[in-house]
Amino acid sequence: MALRARAPMARYPQRVAESLWGGAVSIGNFDGVHCGHERLLGELRKIASGRPAAVISFYPHPVRVLRPELGLRYISSVREKAERLGELGIDLLYFVRFSCAVSQMTAHEFIQKVLVDSLHAKDLVVGEDVAIGRAREGNLDFLRKALPQYGIGLHVVPKLEIQGRKAGSRQIRELIAAGDVERAAELIGSPFTISARVGHGDKRGSAIGFPTANIAIARRLIPKSGVYLCRVEIEGVSYQAVANIGTRPTFHGRGERLEVHILDFPYRRLYGARMHVSFLARLRDEKKFDSVDTLKAQIEIDIAAARRGVDHD
């Protein structure tokens, strides 16, 4: 089994190895690394030009700290973010643990403590909507004036739009929450994927002839409840799959779950195994059926549709 590439990680205020000093740095949440991020990171690598290319990110997401009532869910986990950045050639993922205290750092303090003292950065590569420091004071105008004092060059990457829609995490989050995984994939540049370990379920799927893997989804953004055509990867092998997101109303279930039935899979115990679930298309709404036999008949229809790779009512 080939391991997925993963960017090395460090956490502020840790000072990184000298071999990672003097490079180009970008700042952002990078939640769900999408086409816009890829464009920015491509410029980051180009500007680094053989020097280290590093990304500064925040955890928890600032919205979870400053606006907890919004209940923001992550598009990608820390592991997924590190894997994607590693695939894109990033040499370091440097986490700043976001807190109310960090939110009160001035932009000058952030530049000095994080960019200079910790990373010895020589170039900063950002998008047009960058804002660092207390009350988001460190915008583009601020950075253009301030960074020369620290010997840091500023490089601005224009925002990316796809079919008139900005490729941004907020837009992607809205599309996924609405179940529009196909349009979300256009902005991400690949299907929306959840990577998590298989947990224990109530084994109802096995009892009716359609065993499922139950995927942990705590704090994760998941598509709107319903049935989806998916592709899963287990130990480096890909399979077609049908996933159900919801409360299993036919069985009077409680709590939302992600359950995946893998097609043509030699079923064995998967508890604890890591699975990558990529959402390709929405097939239908979750429904409550009058009987288990009616449910089984519908699952057969879902599987047939998944094999064809087409939507159905």
PDB file of C-alpha atoms in Angstrom:
ATOM      1  CA  MET A   1       0.000   0.000   0.000  1.00  0.00           C
ATOM      2  CA  ALA A   2       1.489   3.352  -1.079  1.00  0.00           C
ATOM      3  CA  LEU A   3       1.339   6.039   1.566  1.00  0.00           C
ATOM      4  CA  ARG A   4      -0.177   9.369   0.539  1.00  0.00           C
ATOM      5  CA  ALA A   5       2.235  12.291   0.448  1.00  0.00           C
ATOM      6  CA  ARG A   6       1.909  14.545   3.465  1.00  0.00           C
ATOM      7  CA  ALA A   7       3.458  17.953   4.053  1.00  0.00           C
ATOM      8  CA  PRO A   8       5.626  18.044   7.205  1.00  0.00           C
ATOM      9  CA  MET A   9       3.859  19.892  10.029  1.00  0.00           C
ATOM     10  CA  ALA A  10       4.996  22.168  12.846  1.00  0.00           C
ATOM     11  CA  ARG A  11       3.118  24.380  15.300  1.00  0.00           C
ATOM     12  CA  TYR A  12       3.715  27.975  16.378  1.00  0.00           C
ATOM     13  CA  PRO A  13       5.734  29.067  18.383  1.00  0.00           C
ATOM     14  CA  GLN A  14       8.042  26.222  17.340  1.00  0.00           C
ATOM     15  CA  ARG A  15      10.978  27.461  15.287  1.00  0.00           C
ATOM     16  CA  VAL A  16      11.515  25.269  12.302  1.00  0.00           C
ATOM     17  CA  ALA A  17      14.764  23.717  11.038  1.00  0.00           C
ATOM     18  CA  GLU A  18      17.194  26.091   9.365  1.00  0.00           C
ATOM     19  CA  SER A  19      16.776  24.143   6.127  1.00  0.00           C
ATOM     20  CA  LEU A  20      13.247  25.598   5.949  1.00  0.00           C
ATOM     21  CA  TRP A  21      14.288  29.219   6.558  1.00  0.00           C
ATOM     22  CA  GLY A  22      14.385  31.929   3.944  1.00  0.00           C
ATOM     23  CA  GLY A  23      11.630  30.678   1.707  1.00  0.00           C
ATOM     24  CA  ALA A  24       8.254  31.792   0.364  1.00  0.00           C
ATOM     25  CA  VAL A  25       5.167  31.600   2.575  1.00  0.00           C
ATOM     26  CA  SER A  26       1.406  31.792   2.094  1.00  0.00           C
ATOM     27  CA  ILE A  27      -1.237  32.372   4.770  1.00  0.00           C
ATOM     28  CA  GLY A  28      -4.803  31.069   4.912  1.00  0.00           C
ATOM     29  CA  ASN A  29      -7.184  28.502   6.338  1.00  0.00           C
ATOM     30  CA  PHE A  30      -6.906  26.271   3.257  1.00  0.00           C
ATOM     31  CA  ASP A  31     -10.029  24.404   4.347  1.00  0.00           C
ATOM     32  CA  GLY A  32     -10.757  22.095   1.440  1.00  0.00           C
ATOM     33  CA  VAL A  33      -7.797  22.801  -0.848  1.00  0.00           C
ATOM     34  CA  HIS A  34      -9.542  23.919  -4.051  1.00  0.00           C
ATOM     35  CA  CYS A  35      -8.733  25.275  -7.516  1.00  0.00           C
ATOM     36  CA  GLY A  36      -8.164  28.785  -6.183  1.00  0.00           C
ATOM     37  CA  HIS A  37      -5.752  27.453  -3.577  1.00  0.00           C
ATOM     38  CA  GLU A  38      -3.965  25.356  -6.193  1.00  0.00           C
ATOM     39  CA  ARG A  39      -3.429  28.439  -8.329  1.00  0.00           C
ATOM     40  CA  LEU A  40      -2.018  30.369  -5.375  1.00  0.00           C
ATOM     41  CA  LEU A  41       0.200  27.455  -4.304  1.00  0.00           C
ATOM     42  CA  GLY A  42       1.499  27.091  -7.848  1.00  0.00           C
ATOM     43  CA  GLU A  43       2.646  30.711  -7.685  1.00  0.00           C
ATOM     44  CA  LEU A  44       4.090  30.058  -4.225  1.00  0.00           C
ATOM     45  CA  ARG A  45       6.269  27.235  -5.547  1.00  0.00           C
ATOM     46  CA  LYS A  46       7.297  29.325  -8.552  1.00  0.00           C
ATOM     47  CA  ILE A  47       8.324  32.264  -6.358  1.00  0.00           C
ATOM     48  CA  ALA A  48      10.122  29.949  -3.929  1.00  0.00           C
ATOM     49  CA  SER A  49      12.178  28.740  -6.917  1.00  0.00           C
ATOM     50  CA  GLY A  50      14.112  26.019  -5.126  1.00  0.00           C
ATOM     51  CA  ARG A  51      13.786  27.600  -1.694  1.00  0.00           C
ATOM     52  CA  PRO A  52      11.304  26.215   0.874  1.00  0.00           C
ATOM     53  CA  ALA A  53       7.591  26.750   0.163  1.00  0.00           C
ATOM     54  CA  ALA A  54       5.548  26.925   3.374  1.00  0.00           C
ATOM     55  CA  VAL A  55       1.888  27.422   4.257  1.00  0.00           C
ATOM     56  CA  ILE A  56       0.683  29.041   7.484  1.00  0.00           C
ATOM     57  CA  SER A  57      -2.746  27.791   8.502  1.00  0.00           C
ATOM     58  CA  PHE A  58      -4.975  28.127  11.551  1.00  0.00           C
ATOM     59  CA  TYR A  59      -6.560  25.492  13.776  1.00  0.00           C
ATOM     60  CA  PRO A  60      -9.257  25.636  14.981  1.00  0.00           C
ATOM     61  CA  HIS A  61     -10.818  27.605  12.138  1.00  0.00           C
ATOM     62  CA  PRO A  62     -11.161  31.231  13.358  1.00  0.00           C
ATOM     63  CA  VAL A  63     -14.932  31.105  12.841  1.00  0.00           C
ATOM     64  CA  ARG A  64     -15.209  28.217  15.329  1.00  0.00           C
ATOM     65  CA  VAL A  65     -13.505  30.412  17.948  1.00  0.00           C
ATOM     66  CA  LEU A  66     -15.003  33.828  17.203  1.00  0.00           C
ATOM     67  CA  ARG A  67     -18.483  32.703  16.072  1.00  0.00           C
ATOM     68  CA  PRO A  68     -19.052  29.286  17.695  1.00  0.00           C
ATOM     69  CA  GLU A  69     -22.830  29.654  17.373  1.00  0.00           C
ATOM     70  CA  LEU A  70     -22.479  29.200  13.605  1.00  0.00           C
ATOM     71  CA  GLY A  71     -21.367  25.596  14.100  1.00  0.00           C
ATOM     72  CA  LEU A  72     -18.953  25.699  11.155  1.00  0.00           C
ATOM     73  CA  ARG A  73     -17.939  22.238   9.925  1.00  0.00           C
ATOM     74  CA  TYR A  74     -14.629  21.474   8.279  1.00  0.00           C
ATOM     75  CA  ILE A  75     -14.423  20.646   4.571  1.00  0.00           C
ATOM     76  CA  SER A  76     -11.161  18.820   5.212  1.00  0.00           C
ATOM     77  CA  SER A  77      -9.441  17.371   8.253  1.00  0.00           C
ATOM     78  CA  VAL A  78      -5.921  18.334   9.311  1.00  0.00           C
ATOM     79  CA  ARG A  79      -4.679  15.026   7.867  1.00  0.00           C
ATOM     80  CA  GLU A  80      -6.440  15.610   4.529  1.00  0.00           C
ATOM     81  CA  LYS A  81      -5.074  19.149   4.331  1.00  0.00           C
ATOM     82  CA  ALA A  82      -1.520  17.970   4.970  1.00  0.00           C
ATOM     83  CA  GLU A  83      -1.878  15.200   2.388  1.00  0.00           C
ATOM     84  CA  ARG A  84      -3.186  17.551  -0.296  1.00  0.00           C
ATOM     85  CA  LEU A  85      -0.520  20.179   0.380  1.00  0.00           C
ATOM     86  CA  GLY A  86       2.124  17.475   0.246  1.00  0.00           C
ATOM     87  CA  GLU A  87       0.804  16.340  -3.129  1.00  0.00           C
ATOM     88  CA  LEU A  88       1.100  19.954  -4.320  1.00  0.00           C
ATOM     89  CA  GLY A  89       4.755  20.178  -3.349  1.00  0.00           C
ATOM     90  CA  ILE A  90       4.511  22.214  -0.133  1.00  0.00           C
ATOM     91  CA  ASP A  91       7.514  21.742   2.169  1.00  0.00           C
ATOM     92  CA  LEU A  92       5.919  22.792   5.462  1.00  0.00           C
ATOM     93  CA  LEU A  93       2.445  23.225   6.950  1.00  0.00           C
ATOM     94  CA  TYR A  94       2.879  25.587   9.892  1.00  0.00           C
ATOM     95  CA  PHE A  95      -0.110  25.681  12.223  1.00  0.00           C
ATOM     96  CA  VAL A  96      -1.018  28.626  14.408  1.00  0.00           C
ATOM     97  CA  ARG A  97      -3.430  27.503  17.111  1.00  0.00           C
ATOM     98  CA  PHE A  98      -6.162  30.110  16.819  1.00  0.00           C
ATOM     99  CA  SER A  99      -7.488  31.537  20.076  1.00  0.00           C
ATOM    100  CA  CYS A 100      -8.941  34.772  21.364  1.00  0.00           C
ATOM    101  CA  ALA A 101      -5.390  35.775  22.362  1.00  0.00           C
ATOM    102  CA  VAL A 102      -4.083  35.134  18.845  1.00  0.00           C
ATOM    103  CA  SER A 103      -6.995  37.123  17.420  1.00  0.00           C
ATOM    104  CA  GLN A 104      -5.712  40.140  19.373  1.00  0.00           C
ATOM    105  CA  MET A 105      -2.197  40.017  17.878  1.00  0.00           C
ATOM    106  CA  THR A 106      -1.562  43.110  15.786  1.00  0.00           C
ATOM    107  CA  ALA A 107      -0.564  42.628  12.178  1.00  0.00           C
ATOM    108  CA  HIS A 108       2.952  43.826  13.024  1.00  0.00           C
ATOM    109  CA  GLU A 109       3.178  41.293  15.866  1.00  0.00           C
ATOM    110  CA  PHE A 110       2.045  38.491  13.562  1.00  0.00           C
ATOM    111  CA  ILE A 111       4.608  39.425  10.929  1.00  0.00           C
ATOM    112  CA  GLN A 112       7.441  39.645  13.473  1.00  0.00           C
ATOM    113  CA  LYS A 113       6.618  36.547  15.553  1.00  0.00           C
ATOM    114  CA  VAL A 114       5.400  34.160  12.873  1.00  0.00           C
ATOM    115  CA  LEU A 115       6.842  35.233   9.524  1.00  0.00           C
ATOM    116  CA  VAL A 116      10.181  36.557  10.770  1.00  0.00           C
ATOM    117  CA  ASP A 117      11.096  34.881  14.079  1.00  0.00           C
ATOM    118  CA  SER A 118       9.652  31.442  13.330  1.00  0.00           C
ATOM    119  CA  LEU A 119      10.020  31.040   9.549  1.00  0.00           C
ATOM    120  CA  HIS A 120      12.553  33.724   8.485  1.00  0.00           C
ATOM    121  CA  ALA A 121      10.344  34.283   5.425  1.00  0.00           C
ATOM    122  CA  LYS A 122      11.634  36.266   2.456  1.00  0.00           C
ATOM    123  CA  ASP A 123       8.446  36.305   0.351  1.00  0.00           C
ATOM    124  CA  LEU A 124       4.736  36.335   1.166  1.00  0.00           C
ATOM    125  CA  VAL A 125       2.276  35.056  -1.444  1.00  0.00           C
ATOM    126  CA  VAL A 126      -1.391  35.893  -0.802  1.00  0.00           C
ATOM    127  CA  GLY A 127      -4.795  36.289  -2.379  1.00  0.00           C
ATOM    128  CA  GLU A 128      -6.520  39.625  -2.863  1.00  0.00           C
ATOM    129  CA  ASP A 129      -8.699  39.184   0.235  1.00  0.00           C
ATOM    130  CA  VAL A 130      -5.834  38.585   2.679  1.00  0.00           C
ATOM    131  CA  ALA A 131      -6.229  40.025   6.177  1.00  0.00           C
ATOM    132  CA  ILE A 132      -4.027  39.234   9.176  1.00  0.00           C
ATOM    133  CA  GLY A 133      -3.885  40.559  12.707  1.00  0.00           C
ATOM    134  CA  ARG A 134      -6.371  42.130  15.067  1.00  0.00           C
ATOM    135  CA  ALA A 135      -9.603  43.307  13.426  1.00  0.00           C
ATOM    136  CA  ARG A 136      -8.177  42.112  10.071  1.00  0.00           C
ATOM    137  CA  GLU A 137      -6.007  45.217   9.932  1.00  0.00           C
ATOM    138  CA  GLY A 138      -3.279  43.546   7.867  1.00  0.00           C
ATOM    139  CA  ASN A 139      -4.936  43.918   4.463  1.00  0.00           C
ATOM    140  CA  LEU A 140      -3.165  44.407   1.136  1.00  0.00           C
ATOM    141  CA  ASP A 141      -2.591  48.144   1.605  1.00  0.00           C
ATOM    142  CA  PHE A 142      -1.125  47.515   5.051  1.00  0.00           C
ATOM    143  CA  LEU A 143       1.134  44.704   3.820  1.00  0.00           C
ATOM    144  CA  ARG A 144       2.442  46.727   0.868  1.00  0.00           C
ATOM    145  CA  LYS A 145       3.626  49.394   3.298  1.00  0.00           C
ATOM    146  CA  ALA A 146       4.754  47.173   6.167  1.00  0.00           C
ATOM    147  CA  LEU A 147       6.540  44.189   4.645  1.00  0.00           C
ATOM    148  CA  PRO A 148       9.556  46.102   3.211  1.00  0.00           C
ATOM    149  CA  GLN A 149      10.472  46.980   6.820  1.00  0.00           C
ATOM    150  CA  TYR A 150      10.997  43.266   7.432  1.00  0.00           C
ATOM    151  CA  GLY A 151      12.751  42.483   4.166  1.00  0.00           C
ATOM    152  CA  ILE A 152       9.793  40.464   2.889  1.00  0.00           C
ATOM    153  CA  GLY A 153       8.524  40.696  -0.692  1.00  0.00           C
ATOM    154  CA  LEU A 154       4.764  40.703  -1.358  1.00  0.00           C
ATOM    155  CA  HIS A 155       3.159  38.785  -4.238  1.00  0.00           C
ATOM    156  CA  VAL A 156      -0.603  38.951  -4.882  1.00  0.00           C
ATOM    157  CA  VAL A 157      -2.475  36.241  -6.801  1.00  0.00           C
ATOM    158  CA  PRO A 158      -5.815  37.322  -8.362  1.00  0.00           C
ATOM    159  CA  LYS A 159      -8.924  35.390  -7.332  1.00  0.00           C
ATOM    160  CA  LEU A 160     -10.037  32.515  -9.524  1.00  0.00           C
ATOM    161  CA  GLU A 161     -13.563  32.254 -10.916  1.00  0.00           C
ATOM    162  CA  ILE A 162     -15.039  29.172 -12.588  1.00  0.00           C
ATOM    163  CA  GLN A 163     -18.142  29.729 -14.713  1.00  0.00           C
ATOM    164  CA  GLY A 164     -18.732  33.038 -12.944  1.00  0.00           C
ATOM    165  CA  ARG A 165     -18.476  31.532  -9.439  1.00  0.00           C
ATOM    166  CA  LYS A 166     -15.579  32.327  -7.108  1.00  0.00           C
ATOM    167  CA  ALA A 167     -13.556  29.265  -6.158  1.00  0.00           C
ATOM    168  CA  GLY A 168     -13.720  29.801  -2.395  1.00  0.00           C
ATOM    169  CA  SER A 169     -14.249  27.639   0.674  1.00  0.00           C
ATOM    170  CA  ARG A 170     -17.518  29.399   1.575  1.00  0.00           C
ATOM    171  CA  GLN A 171     -19.000  28.726  -1.863  1.00  0.00           C
ATOM    172  CA  ILE A 172     -17.852  25.103  -1.780  1.00  0.00           C
ATOM    173  CA  ARG A 173     -19.271  24.634   1.710  1.00  0.00           C
ATOM    174  CA  GLU A 174     -22.681  25.942   0.545  1.00  0.00           C
ATOM    175  CA  LEU A 175     -22.763  23.610  -2.466  1.00  0.00           C
ATOM    176  CA  ILE A 176     -21.852  20.543  -0.414  1.00  0.00           C
ATOM    177  CA  ALA A 177     -24.422  21.368   2.264  1.00  0.00           C
ATOM    178  CA  ALA A 178     -27.040  21.604  -0.505  1.00  0.00           C
ATOM    179  CA  GLY A 179     -26.023  18.197  -1.871  1.00  0.00           C
ATOM    180  CA  ASP A 180     -24.674  19.652  -5.113  1.00  0.00           C
ATOM    181  CA  VAL A 181     -21.483  17.598  -5.044  1.00  0.00           C
ATOM    182  CA  GLU A 182     -20.951  17.838  -8.797  1.00  0.00           C
ATOM    183  CA  ARG A 183     -20.735  21.647  -8.832  1.00  0.00           C
ATOM    184  CA  ALA A 184     -18.627  21.548  -5.675  1.00  0.00           C
ATOM    185  CA  ALA A 185     -16.191  19.242  -7.496  1.00  0.00           C
ATOM    186  CA  GLU A 186     -15.829  21.853 -10.252  1.00  0.00           C
ATOM    187  CA  LEU A 187     -14.589  24.417  -7.727  1.00  0.00           C
ATOM    188  CA  ILE A 188     -12.462  21.967  -5.767  1.00  0.00           C
ATOM    189  CA  GLY A 189     -10.919  20.509  -8.913  1.00  0.00           C
ATOM    190  CA  SER A 190     -11.712  16.955  -7.792  1.00  0.00           C
ATOM    191  CA  PRO A 191     -14.630  15.196  -6.055  1.00  0.00           C
ATOM    192  CA  PHE A 192     -15.386  16.190  -2.480  1.00  0.00           C
ATOM    193  CA  THR A 193     -13.778  13.487  -0.348  1.00  0.00           C
ATOM    194  CA  ILE A 194     -14.041  12.450   3.283  1.00  0.00           C
ATOM    195  CA  SER A 195     -11.199  10.396   4.728  1.00  0.00           C
ATOM    196  CA  ALA A 196     -11.956   8.710   8.039  1.00  0.00           C
ATOM    197  CA  ARG A 197     -11.842   5.444   9.894  1.00  0.00           C
ATOM    198  CA  VAL A 198     -14.612   2.865   9.707  1.00  0.00           C
ATOM    199  CA  GLY A 199     -16.613   2.586  12.905  1.00  0.00           C
ATOM    200  CA  HIS A 200     -19.264   0.263  14.286  1.00  0.00           C
ATOM    201  CA  GLY A 201     -22.875   0.524  13.140  1.00  0.00           C
ATOM    202  CA  ASP A 202     -26.053  -1.368  14.004  1.00  0.00           C
ATOM    203  CA  LYS A 203     -25.390  -4.017  11.292  1.00  0.00           C
ATOM    204  CA  ARG A 204     -28.836  -3.549   9.733  1.00  0.00           C
ATOM    205  CA  GLY A 205     -27.263  -3.358   6.271  1.00  0.00           C
ATOM    206  CA  SER A 206     -25.716  -6.798   6.651  1.00  0.00           C
ATOM    207  CA  ALA A 207     -28.982  -8.170   8.004  1.00  0.00           C
ATOM    208  CA  ILE A 208     -30.848  -7.206   4.809  1.00  0.00           C
ATOM    209  CA  GLY A 209     -28.083  -8.261   2.431  1.00  0.00           C
ATOM    210  CA  PHE A 210     -26.341  -4.917   1.838  1.00  0.00           C
ATOM    211  CA  PRO A 211     -23.439  -4.574   4.296  1.00  0.00           C
ATOM    212  CA  THR A 212     -22.208  -1.048   4.896  1.00  0.00           C
ATOM    213  CA  ALA A 213     -19.152   0.658   6.338  1.00  0.00           C
ATOM    214  CA  ASN A 214     -19.986   3.366   8.869  1.00  0.00           C
ATOM    215  CA  ILE A 215     -17.772   6.432   8.541  1.00  0.00           C
ATOM    216  CA  ALA A 216     -17.051   8.836  11.409  1.00  0.00           C
ATOM    217  CA  ILE A 217     -18.312  12.337  10.553  1.00  0.00           C
ATOM    218  CA  ALA A 218     -17.960  14.308  13.792  1.00  0.00           C
ATOM    219  CA  ARG A 219     -17.344  18.025  13.083  1.00  0.00           C
ATOM    220  CA  ARG A 220     -17.093  17.256   9.371  1.00  0.00           C
ATOM    221  CA  LEU A 221     -19.055  18.925   6.627  1.00  0.00           C
ATOM    222  CA  ILE A 222     -21.177  16.306   4.864  1.00  0.00           C
ATOM    223  CA  PRO A 223     -23.550  16.581   1.920  1.00  0.00           C
ATOM    224  CA  LYS A 224     -27.281  17.008   2.405  1.00  0.00           C
ATOM    225  CA  SER A 225     -29.053  13.820   3.518  1.00  0.00           C
ATOM    226  CA  GLY A 226     -29.724  11.436   0.676  1.00  0.00           C
ATOM    227  CA  VAL A 227     -28.196   8.683  -1.444  1.00  0.00           C
ATOM    228  CA  TYR A 228     -25.015   9.298  -3.461  1.00  0.00           C
ATOM    229  CA  LEU A 229     -22.913   7.624  -6.092  1.00  0.00           C
ATOM    230  CA  CYS A 230     -19.384   7.433  -4.663  1.00  0.00           C
ATOM    231  CA  ARG A 231     -15.921   6.096  -5.242  1.00  0.00           C
ATOM    232  CA  VAL A 232     -14.069   4.705  -2.243  1.00  0.00           C
ATOM    233  CA  GLU A 233     -10.416   3.888  -1.776  1.00  0.00           C
ATOM    234  CA  ILE A 234      -9.306   1.226   0.674  1.00  0.00           C
ATOM    235  CA  GLU A 235      -5.646   0.254   0.972  1.00  0.00           C
ATOM    236  CA  GLY A 236      -4.884   1.850  -2.378  1.00  0.00           C
ATOM    237  CA  VAL A 237      -7.693   0.074  -4.283  1.00  0.00           C
ATOM    238  CA  SER A 238     -10.735   1.953  -5.671  1.00  0.00           C
ATOM    239  CA  TYR A 239     -14.304   0.659  -5.771  1.00  0.00           C
ATOM    240  CA  GLN A 240     -17.682   2.011  -6.833  1.00  0.00           C
ATOM    241  CA  ALA A 241     -20.044   2.562  -3.939  1.00  0.00           C
ATOM    242  CA  VAL A 242     -23.448   3.848  -2.879  1.00  0.00           C
ATOM    243  CA  ALA A 243     -23.558   6.007   0.242  1.00  0.00           C
ATOM    244  CA  ASN A 244     -26.522   6.935   2.405  1.00  0.00           C
ATOM    245  CA  ILE A 245     -26.445  10.032   4.584  1.00  0.00           C
ATOM    246  CA  GLY A 246     -29.258  10.443   7.061  1.00  0.00           C
ATOM    247  CA  THR A 247     -31.137   9.024  10.002  1.00  0.00           C
ATOM    248  CA  ARG A 248     -32.370   5.695   8.485  1.00  0.00           C
ATOM    249  CA  PRO A 249     -36.088   6.580   8.863  1.00  0.00           C
ATOM    250  CA  THR A 250     -37.305   3.116   7.832  1.00  0.00           C
ATOM    251  CA  PHE A 251     -35.672   1.790  11.015  1.00  0.00           C
ATOM    252  CA  HIS A 252     -36.549   4.867  13.143  1.00  0.00           C
ATOM    253  CA  GLY A 253     -32.861   5.711  13.453  1.00  0.00           C
ATOM    254  CA  ARG A 254     -31.454   8.539  15.527  1.00  0.00           C
ATOM    255  CA  GLY A 255     -28.575  10.789  14.621  1.00  0.00           C
ATOM    256  CA  GLU A 256     -27.139  11.404  11.202  1.00  0.00           C
ATOM    257  CA  ARG A 257     -24.785   8.784   9.788  1.00  0.00           C
ATOM    258  CA  LEU A 258     -22.714   8.179   6.687  1.00  0.00           C
ATOM    259  CA  GLU A 259     -23.049   4.543   5.608  1.00  0.00           C
ATOM    260  CA  VAL A 260     -21.290   3.212   2.505  1.00  0.00           C
ATOM    261  CA  HIS A 261     -22.151   0.052   0.562  1.00  0.00           C
ATOM    262  CA  ILE A 262     -19.137  -0.923  -1.555  1.00  0.00           C
ATOM    263  CA  LEU A 263     -19.830  -2.655  -4.849  1.00  0.00           C
ATOM    264  CA  ASP A 264     -17.874  -5.786  -5.792  1.00  0.00           C
ATOM    265  CA  PHE A 265     -15.931  -5.681  -2.558  1.00  0.00           C
ATOM    266  CA  PRO A 266     -14.734  -8.894  -0.893  1.00  0.00           C
ATOM    267  CA  TYR A 267     -16.296  -7.955   2.436  1.00  0.00           C
ATOM    268  CA  ARG A 268     -14.269  -8.458   5.569  1.00  0.00           C
ATOM    269  CA  ARG A 269     -13.978  -6.693   8.877  1.00  0.00           C
ATOM    270  CA  LEU A 270     -13.070  -3.070   8.185  1.00  0.00           C
ATOM    271  CA  TYR A 271     -13.385  -1.632  11.682  1.00  0.00           C
ATOM    272  CA  GLY A 272     -10.589   0.851  12.236  1.00  0.00           C
ATOM    273  CA  ALA A 273      -9.494   0.883   8.569  1.00  0.00           C
ATOM    274  CA  ARG A 274      -9.067   4.270   6.894  1.00  0.00           C
ATOM    275  CA  MET A 275     -11.367   4.844   3.931  1.00  0.00           C
ATOM    276  CA  HIS A 276     -11.472   7.684   1.414  1.00  0.00           C
ATOM    277  CA  VAL A 277     -15.039   8.361   0.228  1.00  0.00           C
ATOM    278  CA  SER A 278     -15.390  10.594  -2.861  1.00  0.00           C
ATOM    279  CA  PHE A 279     -18.884  11.890  -3.701  1.00  0.00           C
ATOM    280  CA  LEU A 280     -19.562  11.829  -7.448  1.00  0.00           C
ATOM    281  CA  ALA A 281     -23.313  12.475  -7.831  1.00  0.00           C
ATOM    282  CA  ARG A 282     -26.522  12.687  -5.833  1.00  0.00           C
ATOM    283  CA  LEU A 283     -28.962   9.883  -6.673  1.00  0.00           C
ATOM    284  CA  ARG A 284     -32.029  10.665  -4.565  1.00  0.00           C
ATOM    285  CA  ASP A 285     -33.446  11.902  -1.259  1.00  0.00           C
ATOM    286  CA  GLU A 286     -33.463   9.676   1.795  1.00  0.00           C
ATOM    287  CA  LYS A 287     -36.910   8.106   2.166  1.00  0.00           C
ATOM    288  CA  LYS A 288     -38.923   6.191   4.723  1.00  0.00           C
ATOM    289  CA  PHE A 289     -40.182   2.924   3.226  1.00  0.00           C
ATOM    290  CA  ASP A 290     -43.266   0.966   4.276  1.00  0.00           C
ATOM    291  CA  SER A 291     -41.363  -2.300   4.551  1.00  0.00           C
ATOM    292  CA  VAL A 292     -37.854  -3.751   4.479  1.00  0.00           C
ATOM    293  CA  ASP A 293     -38.671  -5.471   1.173  1.00  0.00           C
ATOM    294  CA  THR A 294     -39.549  -2.122  -0.418  1.00  0.00           C
ATOM    295  CA  LEU A 295     -36.290  -0.672   0.896  1.00  0.00           C
ATOM    296  CA  LYS A 296     -34.297  -3.614  -0.497  1.00  0.00           C
ATOM    297  CA  ALA A 297     -35.924  -3.140  -3.913  1.00  0.00           C
ATOM    298  CA  GLN A 298     -34.966   0.553  -3.882  1.00  0.00           C
ATOM    299  CA  ILE A 299     -31.378  -0.261  -2.900  1.00  0.00           C
ATOM    300  CA  GLU A 300     -31.171  -2.579  -5.907  1.00  0.00           C
ATOM    301  CA  ILE A 301     -32.318   0.329  -8.087  1.00  0.00           C
ATOM    302  CA  ASP A 302     -29.708   2.588  -6.459  1.00  0.00           C
ATOM    303  CA  ILE A 303     -26.956   0.062  -7.127  1.00  0.00           C
ATOM    304  CA  ALA A 304     -28.011  -0.337 -10.748  1.00  0.00           C
ATOM    305  CA  ALA A 305     -27.979   3.441 -11.175  1.00  0.00           C
ATOM    306  CA  ALA A 306     -24.545   3.635  -9.543  1.00  0.00           C
ATOM    307  CA  ARG A 307     -23.199   1.059 -11.990  1.00  0.00           C
ATOM    308  CA  ARG A 308     -24.548   3.136 -14.863  1.00  0.00           C
ATOM    309  CA  GLY A 309     -23.246   6.305 -13.247  1.00  0.00           C
ATOM    310  CA  VAL A 310     -26.467   8.207 -13.841  1.00  0.00           C
ATOM    311  CA  ASP A 311     -29.042  10.019 -11.715  1.00  0.00           C
ATOM    312  CA  HIS A 312     -32.533   8.701 -11.199  1.00  0.00           C
ATOM    313  CA  ASP A 313     -35.681   9.718  -9.321  1.00  0.00           C
TER     314      ASP A 313
END
